[in-house]
């Protein structure tokens, strides 16, 4: 298993890492929720892999030439597989241990609908915690985005009520759990990321099953290995915004 996800983010002018075709290679960015999806699946399946972090603000030329310019990318037998959902589907199909997709095609399709719908929350979530060049959101606008965000969270609450299990996958996580967790990891950290709004960004009390699901997800081995606590995510986000330096962000938040 690899903990190379703590390595420095490579920028333009860096040399392309030597690739061992016998080991999966992941192009990653430590704070990217989409790349986190791939890491969680790799860890769930206990697949050996090497992680190369990419500076998305100053991408290496070799990375741009060998990918779509986004993370995650998995290199397998000399082929570059892009896009988080495609990468995770590929891993689950090729490596059959610890299958994550349901065996029932209908349930697999419905889970994908859920993941796609939940993924739309990023248009509300990112303006609250992200830094968008040329755009500043007031606290009032952030609260409006949070209200929109809660519609997606309530949809998950309803789904968990219907399934009546700790995870969407039953008694253990399925693909859908891992695909949406990185978004909720950031939702959980919002009160610390935006301290001036604080408790106004807490999940309401009527979302009890979502809160329990978050606790259960944080208890899984992949999340324990790779996930970020709310305190660390908040600190890393602040430093990244101030400095534009992912490595500085991860170093300053280490131990939180």
PDB file of C-alpha atoms in Angstrom:
ATOM      1  CA  UNK A   1       0.000   0.000   0.000  1.00  0.00           C
ATOM      2  CA  UNK A   2       1.086   3.529  -0.705  1.00  0.00           C
ATOM      3  CA  UNK A   3       1.163   6.691   1.337  1.00  0.00           C
ATOM      4  CA  UNK A   4       2.803   8.638  -1.486  1.00  0.00           C
ATOM      5  CA  UNK A   5      -0.264  10.884  -1.450  1.00  0.00           C
ATOM      6  CA  UNK A   6       1.786  12.988   0.993  1.00  0.00           C
ATOM      7  CA  UNK A   7       4.417  13.725  -1.644  1.00  0.00           C
ATOM      8  CA  UNK A   8       4.983  17.197  -3.140  1.00  0.00           C
ATOM      9  CA  UNK A   9       2.736  18.398  -5.944  1.00  0.00           C
ATOM     10  CA  UNK A  10       4.629  18.471  -9.237  1.00  0.00           C
ATOM     11  CA  UNK A  11       4.551  21.649 -11.328  1.00  0.00           C
ATOM     12  CA  UNK A  12       5.495  22.677 -14.841  1.00  0.00           C
ATOM     13  CA  UNK A  13       9.191  22.023 -15.447  1.00  0.00           C
ATOM     14  CA  UNK A  14       9.193  18.864 -13.354  1.00  0.00           C
ATOM     15  CA  UNK A  15      10.299  15.561 -14.818  1.00  0.00           C
ATOM     16  CA  UNK A  16       7.730  12.912 -15.556  1.00  0.00           C
ATOM     17  CA  UNK A  17       7.941  10.176 -12.918  1.00  0.00           C
ATOM     18  CA  UNK A  18       9.230   6.793 -13.984  1.00  0.00           C
ATOM     19  CA  UNK A  19       6.226   4.507 -14.324  1.00  0.00           C
ATOM     20  CA  UNK A  20       6.267   0.881 -13.236  1.00  0.00           C
ATOM     21  CA  UNK A  21       3.714  -0.870 -15.425  1.00  0.00           C
ATOM     22  CA  UNK A  22       3.348  -3.575 -12.779  1.00  0.00           C
ATOM     23  CA  UNK A  23       1.871  -1.080 -10.292  1.00  0.00           C
ATOM     24  CA  UNK A  24      -1.094   1.215 -10.757  1.00  0.00           C
ATOM     25  CA  UNK A  25      -0.108   4.878 -11.002  1.00  0.00           C
ATOM     26  CA  UNK A  26      -2.504   7.568  -9.789  1.00  0.00           C
ATOM     27  CA  UNK A  27      -2.273  11.242 -10.704  1.00  0.00           C
ATOM     28  CA  UNK A  28      -3.834  13.030  -7.772  1.00  0.00           C
ATOM     29  CA  UNK A  29      -4.266  16.342  -5.964  1.00  0.00           C
ATOM     30  CA  UNK A  30      -4.456  15.984  -2.207  1.00  0.00           C
ATOM     31  CA  UNK A  31      -7.318  18.431  -1.695  1.00  0.00           C
ATOM     32  CA  UNK A  32      -9.417  17.414  -4.694  1.00  0.00           C
ATOM     33  CA  UNK A  33     -12.704  15.669  -3.782  1.00  0.00           C
ATOM     34  CA  UNK A  34     -12.926  14.008  -7.197  1.00  0.00           C
ATOM     35  CA  UNK A  35      -9.438  12.512  -6.938  1.00  0.00           C
ATOM     36  CA  UNK A  36     -10.298  11.359  -3.427  1.00  0.00           C
ATOM     37  CA  UNK A  37     -12.932   9.088  -4.921  1.00  0.00           C
ATOM     38  CA  UNK A  38     -10.260   7.099  -6.732  1.00  0.00           C
ATOM     39  CA  UNK A  39      -8.008   6.874  -3.674  1.00  0.00           C
ATOM     40  CA  UNK A  40     -10.850   5.551  -1.516  1.00  0.00           C
ATOM     41  CA  UNK A  41     -11.651   2.838  -4.068  1.00  0.00           C
ATOM     42  CA  UNK A  42      -7.993   1.847  -4.392  1.00  0.00           C
ATOM     43  CA  UNK A  43      -7.690   1.589  -0.620  1.00  0.00           C
ATOM     44  CA  UNK A  44     -10.969  -0.304  -0.259  1.00  0.00           C
ATOM     45  CA  UNK A  45      -9.716  -2.879  -2.745  1.00  0.00           C
ATOM     46  CA  UNK A  46      -6.284  -2.955  -1.105  1.00  0.00           C
ATOM     47  CA  UNK A  47      -4.630  -2.375  -4.482  1.00  0.00           C
ATOM     48  CA  UNK A  48      -0.934  -1.428  -4.560  1.00  0.00           C
ATOM     49  CA  UNK A  49      -0.506   1.952  -6.255  1.00  0.00           C
ATOM     50  CA  UNK A  50       1.843   4.878  -6.513  1.00  0.00           C
ATOM     51  CA  UNK A  51       0.441   8.362  -6.156  1.00  0.00           C
ATOM     52  CA  UNK A  52       1.863  11.384  -7.983  1.00  0.00           C
ATOM     53  CA  UNK A  53       0.404  14.691  -6.835  1.00  0.00           C
ATOM     54  CA  UNK A  54      -0.161  17.334  -9.504  1.00  0.00           C
ATOM     55  CA  UNK A  55      -0.135  21.104  -9.011  1.00  0.00           C
ATOM     56  CA  UNK A  56      -3.372  21.954 -10.806  1.00  0.00           C
ATOM     57  CA  UNK A  57      -2.504  25.661 -10.797  1.00  0.00           C
ATOM     58  CA  UNK A  58       0.743  25.053 -12.698  1.00  0.00           C
ATOM     59  CA  UNK A  59       0.384  21.711 -14.438  1.00  0.00           C
ATOM     60  CA  UNK A  60       3.421  19.878 -15.793  1.00  0.00           C
ATOM     61  CA  UNK A  61       3.583  19.763 -19.579  1.00  0.00           C
ATOM     62  CA  UNK A  62       3.972  15.981 -19.539  1.00  0.00           C
ATOM     63  CA  UNK A  63       0.746  15.726 -17.506  1.00  0.00           C
ATOM     64  CA  UNK A  64      -1.167  17.902 -19.960  1.00  0.00           C
ATOM     65  CA  UNK A  65       0.181  15.833 -22.856  1.00  0.00           C
ATOM     66  CA  UNK A  66      -0.828  12.529 -21.314  1.00  0.00           C
ATOM     67  CA  UNK A  67      -4.239  13.361 -19.838  1.00  0.00           C
ATOM     68  CA  UNK A  68      -7.248  15.662 -20.042  1.00  0.00           C
ATOM     69  CA  UNK A  69      -5.492  17.983 -17.617  1.00  0.00           C
ATOM     70  CA  UNK A  70      -7.675  16.947 -14.689  1.00  0.00           C
ATOM     71  CA  UNK A  71      -7.302  14.521 -11.796  1.00  0.00           C
ATOM     72  CA  UNK A  72      -7.754  11.725 -11.076  1.00  0.00           C
ATOM     73  CA  UNK A  73      -5.988   9.763 -13.777  1.00  0.00           C
ATOM     74  CA  UNK A  74      -5.024   6.109 -13.396  1.00  0.00           C
ATOM     75  CA  UNK A  75      -2.266   4.650 -15.549  1.00  0.00           C
ATOM     76  CA  UNK A  76      -2.812   0.973 -16.243  1.00  0.00           C
ATOM     77  CA  UNK A  77      -0.637  -0.983 -18.669  1.00  0.00           C
ATOM     78  CA  UNK A  78       0.430   2.213 -20.379  1.00  0.00           C
ATOM     79  CA  UNK A  79      -3.107   3.536 -20.793  1.00  0.00           C
ATOM     80  CA  UNK A  80      -4.309   6.719 -19.079  1.00  0.00           C
ATOM     81  CA  UNK A  81      -7.829   6.385 -17.651  1.00  0.00           C
ATOM     82  CA  UNK A  82      -9.332   9.811 -16.763  1.00  0.00           C
ATOM     83  CA  UNK A  83     -12.361  11.119 -14.844  1.00  0.00           C
ATOM     84  CA  UNK A  84     -13.277  10.021 -11.329  1.00  0.00           C
ATOM     85  CA  UNK A  85     -16.391   7.955 -12.045  1.00  0.00           C
ATOM     86  CA  UNK A  86     -14.777   6.297 -15.061  1.00  0.00           C
ATOM     87  CA  UNK A  87     -11.634   5.527 -13.066  1.00  0.00           C
ATOM     88  CA  UNK A  88     -13.625   3.987 -10.220  1.00  0.00           C
ATOM     89  CA  UNK A  89     -15.805   1.926 -12.546  1.00  0.00           C
ATOM     90  CA  UNK A  90     -12.665   0.695 -14.295  1.00  0.00           C
ATOM     91  CA  UNK A  91     -11.062  -0.344 -11.003  1.00  0.00           C
ATOM     92  CA  UNK A  92     -14.195  -2.163  -9.865  1.00  0.00           C
ATOM     93  CA  UNK A  93     -14.540  -4.023 -13.160  1.00  0.00           C
ATOM     94  CA  UNK A  94     -10.895  -5.034 -13.592  1.00  0.00           C
ATOM     95  CA  UNK A  95     -10.159  -5.864  -9.945  1.00  0.00           C
ATOM     96  CA  UNK A  96     -12.996  -8.084  -8.770  1.00  0.00           C
ATOM     97  CA  UNK A  97     -11.974  -8.344  -5.118  1.00  0.00           C
ATOM     98  CA  UNK A  98     -14.158  -6.332  -2.736  1.00  0.00           C
ATOM     99  CA  UNK A  99     -16.692  -5.437  -5.412  1.00  0.00           C
ATOM    100  CA  UNK A 100     -18.293  -2.061  -4.810  1.00  0.00           C
ATOM    101  CA  UNK A 101     -21.044  -1.896  -7.425  1.00  0.00           C
ATOM    102  CA  UNK A 102     -24.209  -3.894  -6.653  1.00  0.00           C
ATOM    103  CA  UNK A 103     -24.547  -7.149  -8.578  1.00  0.00           C
ATOM    104  CA  UNK A 104     -28.120  -6.196  -9.511  1.00  0.00           C
ATOM    105  CA  UNK A 105     -27.942  -4.066 -12.710  1.00  0.00           C
ATOM    106  CA  UNK A 106     -31.065  -2.119 -11.767  1.00  0.00           C
ATOM    107  CA  UNK A 107     -29.674  -1.181  -8.357  1.00  0.00           C
ATOM    108  CA  UNK A 108     -26.358  -0.265  -9.943  1.00  0.00           C
ATOM    109  CA  UNK A 109     -28.196   2.062 -12.314  1.00  0.00           C
ATOM    110  CA  UNK A 110     -30.219   3.622  -9.497  1.00  0.00           C
ATOM    111  CA  UNK A 111     -27.072   4.145  -7.450  1.00  0.00           C
ATOM    112  CA  UNK A 112     -25.503   5.959 -10.395  1.00  0.00           C
ATOM    113  CA  UNK A 113     -28.543   8.218 -10.614  1.00  0.00           C
ATOM    114  CA  UNK A 114     -28.107   9.002  -6.922  1.00  0.00           C
ATOM    115  CA  UNK A 115     -24.399   9.765  -7.380  1.00  0.00           C
ATOM    116  CA  UNK A 116     -25.064  11.981 -10.391  1.00  0.00           C
ATOM    117  CA  UNK A 117     -27.790  13.893  -8.550  1.00  0.00           C
ATOM    118  CA  UNK A 118     -25.663  14.304  -5.442  1.00  0.00           C
ATOM    119  CA  UNK A 119     -22.744  15.492  -7.561  1.00  0.00           C
ATOM    120  CA  UNK A 120     -24.783  18.494  -8.620  1.00  0.00           C
ATOM    121  CA  UNK A 121     -24.392  19.883  -5.112  1.00  0.00           C
ATOM    122  CA  UNK A 122     -20.921  21.169  -6.012  1.00  0.00           C
ATOM    123  CA  UNK A 123     -22.464  24.208  -7.712  1.00  0.00           C
ATOM    124  CA  UNK A 124     -23.743  25.185  -4.259  1.00  0.00           C
ATOM    125  CA  UNK A 125     -20.930  23.779  -2.135  1.00  0.00           C
ATOM    126  CA  UNK A 126     -17.859  25.125  -3.905  1.00  0.00           C
ATOM    127  CA  UNK A 127     -18.777  28.827  -3.669  1.00  0.00           C
ATOM    128  CA  UNK A 128     -18.964  28.442   0.123  1.00  0.00           C
ATOM    129  CA  UNK A 129     -15.481  27.028   0.635  1.00  0.00           C
ATOM    130  CA  UNK A 130     -13.657  27.468  -2.683  1.00  0.00           C
ATOM    131  CA  UNK A 131     -11.734  30.334  -4.198  1.00  0.00           C
ATOM    132  CA  UNK A 132     -13.040  31.380  -7.597  1.00  0.00           C
ATOM    133  CA  UNK A 133     -10.836  33.848  -9.511  1.00  0.00           C
ATOM    134  CA  UNK A 134     -12.566  37.178 -10.022  1.00  0.00           C
ATOM    135  CA  UNK A 135     -15.542  36.230  -7.848  1.00  0.00           C
ATOM    136  CA  UNK A 136     -16.215  36.944  -4.182  1.00  0.00           C
ATOM    137  CA  UNK A 137     -19.283  35.660  -2.356  1.00  0.00           C
ATOM    138  CA  UNK A 138     -20.755  37.607   0.557  1.00  0.00           C
ATOM    139  CA  UNK A 139     -21.766  35.780   3.726  1.00  0.00           C
ATOM    140  CA  UNK A 140     -25.391  36.277   2.730  1.00  0.00           C
ATOM    141  CA  UNK A 141     -24.729  34.650  -0.627  1.00  0.00           C
ATOM    142  CA  UNK A 142     -22.915  31.774   1.088  1.00  0.00           C
ATOM    143  CA  UNK A 143     -25.930  31.196   3.331  1.00  0.00           C
ATOM    144  CA  UNK A 144     -28.155  31.120   0.252  1.00  0.00           C
ATOM    145  CA  UNK A 145     -25.843  28.531  -1.288  1.00  0.00           C
ATOM    146  CA  UNK A 146     -25.985  26.537   1.931  1.00  0.00           C
ATOM    147  CA  UNK A 147     -29.788  26.509   1.806  1.00  0.00           C
ATOM    148  CA  UNK A 148     -29.566  25.149  -1.741  1.00  0.00           C
ATOM    149  CA  UNK A 149     -27.001  22.612  -0.592  1.00  0.00           C
ATOM    150  CA  UNK A 150     -29.314  21.285   2.110  1.00  0.00           C
ATOM    151  CA  UNK A 151     -31.772  20.129  -0.556  1.00  0.00           C
ATOM    152  CA  UNK A 152     -29.200  17.542  -1.639  1.00  0.00           C
ATOM    153  CA  UNK A 153     -28.443  16.550   1.950  1.00  0.00           C
ATOM    154  CA  UNK A 154     -32.138  16.028   2.622  1.00  0.00           C
ATOM    155  CA  UNK A 155     -32.315  13.814  -0.464  1.00  0.00           C
ATOM    156  CA  UNK A 156     -29.587  11.637   1.059  1.00  0.00           C
ATOM    157  CA  UNK A 157     -31.462  11.584   4.375  1.00  0.00           C
ATOM    158  CA  UNK A 158     -34.533  10.253   2.539  1.00  0.00           C
ATOM    159  CA  UNK A 159     -32.453   7.628   0.739  1.00  0.00           C
ATOM    160  CA  UNK A 160     -30.866   6.435   3.969  1.00  0.00           C
ATOM    161  CA  UNK A 161     -34.318   6.292   5.581  1.00  0.00           C
ATOM    162  CA  UNK A 162     -35.584   4.131   2.714  1.00  0.00           C
ATOM    163  CA  UNK A 163     -32.617   1.773   2.761  1.00  0.00           C
ATOM    164  CA  UNK A 164     -32.571   1.567   6.587  1.00  0.00           C
ATOM    165  CA  UNK A 165     -28.911   0.516   6.649  1.00  0.00           C
ATOM    166  CA  UNK A 166     -25.747   2.218   7.970  1.00  0.00           C
ATOM    167  CA  UNK A 167     -24.370   2.656   4.445  1.00  0.00           C
ATOM    168  CA  UNK A 168     -25.979   2.980   1.049  1.00  0.00           C
ATOM    169  CA  UNK A 169     -24.412  -0.410   0.374  1.00  0.00           C
ATOM    170  CA  UNK A 170     -26.020  -2.036   3.407  1.00  0.00           C
ATOM    171  CA  UNK A 171     -23.752  -3.008   6.272  1.00  0.00           C
ATOM    172  CA  UNK A 172     -20.650  -1.937   4.357  1.00  0.00           C
ATOM    173  CA  UNK A 173     -19.944   0.840   1.865  1.00  0.00           C
ATOM    174  CA  UNK A 174     -20.715   0.479  -1.809  1.00  0.00           C
ATOM    175  CA  UNK A 175     -19.496   2.572  -4.718  1.00  0.00           C
ATOM    176  CA  UNK A 176     -22.149   5.230  -4.110  1.00  0.00           C
ATOM    177  CA  UNK A 177     -20.949   5.773  -0.527  1.00  0.00           C
ATOM    178  CA  UNK A 178     -17.384   6.417  -1.613  1.00  0.00           C
ATOM    179  CA  UNK A 179     -18.427   8.591  -4.568  1.00  0.00           C
ATOM    180  CA  UNK A 180     -20.375  11.089  -2.459  1.00  0.00           C
ATOM    181  CA  UNK A 181     -18.378  11.020   0.786  1.00  0.00           C
ATOM    182  CA  UNK A 182     -15.746  13.580  -0.351  1.00  0.00           C
ATOM    183  CA  UNK A 183     -18.516  16.169  -0.790  1.00  0.00           C
ATOM    184  CA  UNK A 184     -19.908  15.509   2.678  1.00  0.00           C
ATOM    185  CA  UNK A 185     -16.412  15.576   4.138  1.00  0.00           C
ATOM    186  CA  UNK A 186     -16.301  19.221   3.034  1.00  0.00           C
ATOM    187  CA  UNK A 187     -19.831  19.978   4.200  1.00  0.00           C
ATOM    188  CA  UNK A 188     -18.872  18.722   7.658  1.00  0.00           C
ATOM    189  CA  UNK A 189     -15.933  21.160   7.706  1.00  0.00           C
ATOM    190  CA  UNK A 190     -17.857  24.258   6.557  1.00  0.00           C
ATOM    191  CA  UNK A 191     -18.351  25.775  10.043  1.00  0.00           C
ATOM    192  CA  UNK A 192     -14.559  25.770  10.493  1.00  0.00           C
ATOM    193  CA  UNK A 193     -13.750  26.774   6.923  1.00  0.00           C
ATOM    194  CA  UNK A 194     -16.054  29.796   7.227  1.00  0.00           C
ATOM    195  CA  UNK A 195     -15.796  30.596  10.971  1.00  0.00           C
ATOM    196  CA  UNK A 196     -17.581  33.934  10.605  1.00  0.00           C
ATOM    197  CA  UNK A 197     -20.740  31.939   9.817  1.00  0.00           C
ATOM    198  CA  UNK A 198     -19.892  29.092  12.187  1.00  0.00           C
ATOM    199  CA  UNK A 199     -22.916  27.200  13.466  1.00  0.00           C
ATOM    200  CA  UNK A 200     -25.110  28.666  10.719  1.00  0.00           C
ATOM    201  CA  UNK A 201     -23.373  26.108   8.480  1.00  0.00           C
ATOM    202  CA  UNK A 202     -23.971  23.152  10.801  1.00  0.00           C
ATOM    203  CA  UNK A 203     -26.152  20.344   9.489  1.00  0.00           C
ATOM    204  CA  UNK A 204     -29.636  20.707  11.033  1.00  0.00           C
ATOM    205  CA  UNK A 205     -30.704  18.270  13.725  1.00  0.00           C
ATOM    206  CA  UNK A 206     -33.324  16.591  11.544  1.00  0.00           C
ATOM    207  CA  UNK A 207     -30.560  15.096   9.372  1.00  0.00           C
ATOM    208  CA  UNK A 208     -29.724  12.447  11.947  1.00  0.00           C
ATOM    209  CA  UNK A 209     -29.157   9.600   9.489  1.00  0.00           C
ATOM    210  CA  UNK A 210     -26.748  11.650   7.378  1.00  0.00           C
ATOM    211  CA  UNK A 211     -24.792  12.476  10.518  1.00  0.00           C
ATOM    212  CA  UNK A 212     -24.684   8.802  11.516  1.00  0.00           C
ATOM    213  CA  UNK A 213     -23.623   7.886   7.988  1.00  0.00           C
ATOM    214  CA  UNK A 214     -20.754  10.391   8.196  1.00  0.00           C
ATOM    215  CA  UNK A 215     -19.582   8.803  11.450  1.00  0.00           C
ATOM    216  CA  UNK A 216     -19.804   5.350   9.869  1.00  0.00           C
ATOM    217  CA  UNK A 217     -17.876   6.486   6.792  1.00  0.00           C
ATOM    218  CA  UNK A 218     -15.155   8.017   8.949  1.00  0.00           C
ATOM    219  CA  UNK A 219     -14.844   4.620  10.631  1.00  0.00           C
ATOM    220  CA  UNK A 220     -13.983   2.828   7.377  1.00  0.00           C
ATOM    221  CA  UNK A 221     -10.334   1.992   6.748  1.00  0.00           C
ATOM    222  CA  UNK A 222      -9.998   3.964   3.477  1.00  0.00           C
ATOM    223  CA  UNK A 223     -11.338   7.141   5.073  1.00  0.00           C
ATOM    224  CA  UNK A 224      -9.234   6.647   8.203  1.00  0.00           C
ATOM    225  CA  UNK A 225      -6.150   6.379   5.998  1.00  0.00           C
ATOM    226  CA  UNK A 226      -6.830   9.167   3.512  1.00  0.00           C
ATOM    227  CA  UNK A 227      -9.672  11.329   4.817  1.00  0.00           C
ATOM    228  CA  UNK A 228      -9.147  14.765   6.324  1.00  0.00           C
ATOM    229  CA  UNK A 229     -10.616  15.847   9.652  1.00  0.00           C
ATOM    230  CA  UNK A 230     -12.771  18.999   9.591  1.00  0.00           C
ATOM    231  CA  UNK A 231      -9.997  20.868  11.411  1.00  0.00           C
ATOM    232  CA  UNK A 232      -7.311  19.797   8.956  1.00  0.00           C
ATOM    233  CA  UNK A 233      -9.482  20.449   5.927  1.00  0.00           C
ATOM    234  CA  UNK A 234     -10.292  23.930   7.218  1.00  0.00           C
ATOM    235  CA  UNK A 235      -6.649  24.782   7.926  1.00  0.00           C
ATOM    236  CA  UNK A 236      -5.472  23.390   4.596  1.00  0.00           C
ATOM    237  CA  UNK A 237      -8.182  25.324   2.754  1.00  0.00           C
ATOM    238  CA  UNK A 238      -7.221  28.589   4.468  1.00  0.00           C
ATOM    239  CA  UNK A 239      -3.502  28.172   3.736  1.00  0.00           C
ATOM    240  CA  UNK A 240      -4.158  27.095   0.149  1.00  0.00           C
ATOM    241  CA  UNK A 241      -6.285  30.198  -0.426  1.00  0.00           C
ATOM    242  CA  UNK A 242      -3.703  32.480   1.167  1.00  0.00           C
ATOM    243  CA  UNK A 243      -0.601  31.057  -0.495  1.00  0.00           C
ATOM    244  CA  UNK A 244      -1.797  29.105  -3.530  1.00  0.00           C
ATOM    245  CA  UNK A 245       0.563  26.376  -2.334  1.00  0.00           C
ATOM    246  CA  UNK A 246      -0.939  22.907  -1.845  1.00  0.00           C
ATOM    247  CA  UNK A 247       2.188  21.573  -0.159  1.00  0.00           C
ATOM    248  CA  UNK A 248       2.260  24.439   2.320  1.00  0.00           C
ATOM    249  CA  UNK A 249      -1.422  23.790   3.023  1.00  0.00           C
ATOM    250  CA  UNK A 250      -0.844  20.114   3.801  1.00  0.00           C
ATOM    251  CA  UNK A 251       2.258  20.835   5.872  1.00  0.00           C
ATOM    252  CA  UNK A 252       0.589  23.548   7.948  1.00  0.00           C
ATOM    253  CA  UNK A 253      -2.404  21.322   8.658  1.00  0.00           C
ATOM    254  CA  UNK A 254      -0.471  18.167   9.512  1.00  0.00           C
ATOM    255  CA  UNK A 255      -1.540  16.624  12.802  1.00  0.00           C
ATOM    256  CA  UNK A 256      -4.982  18.233  12.887  1.00  0.00           C
TER     257      UNK A 256
END
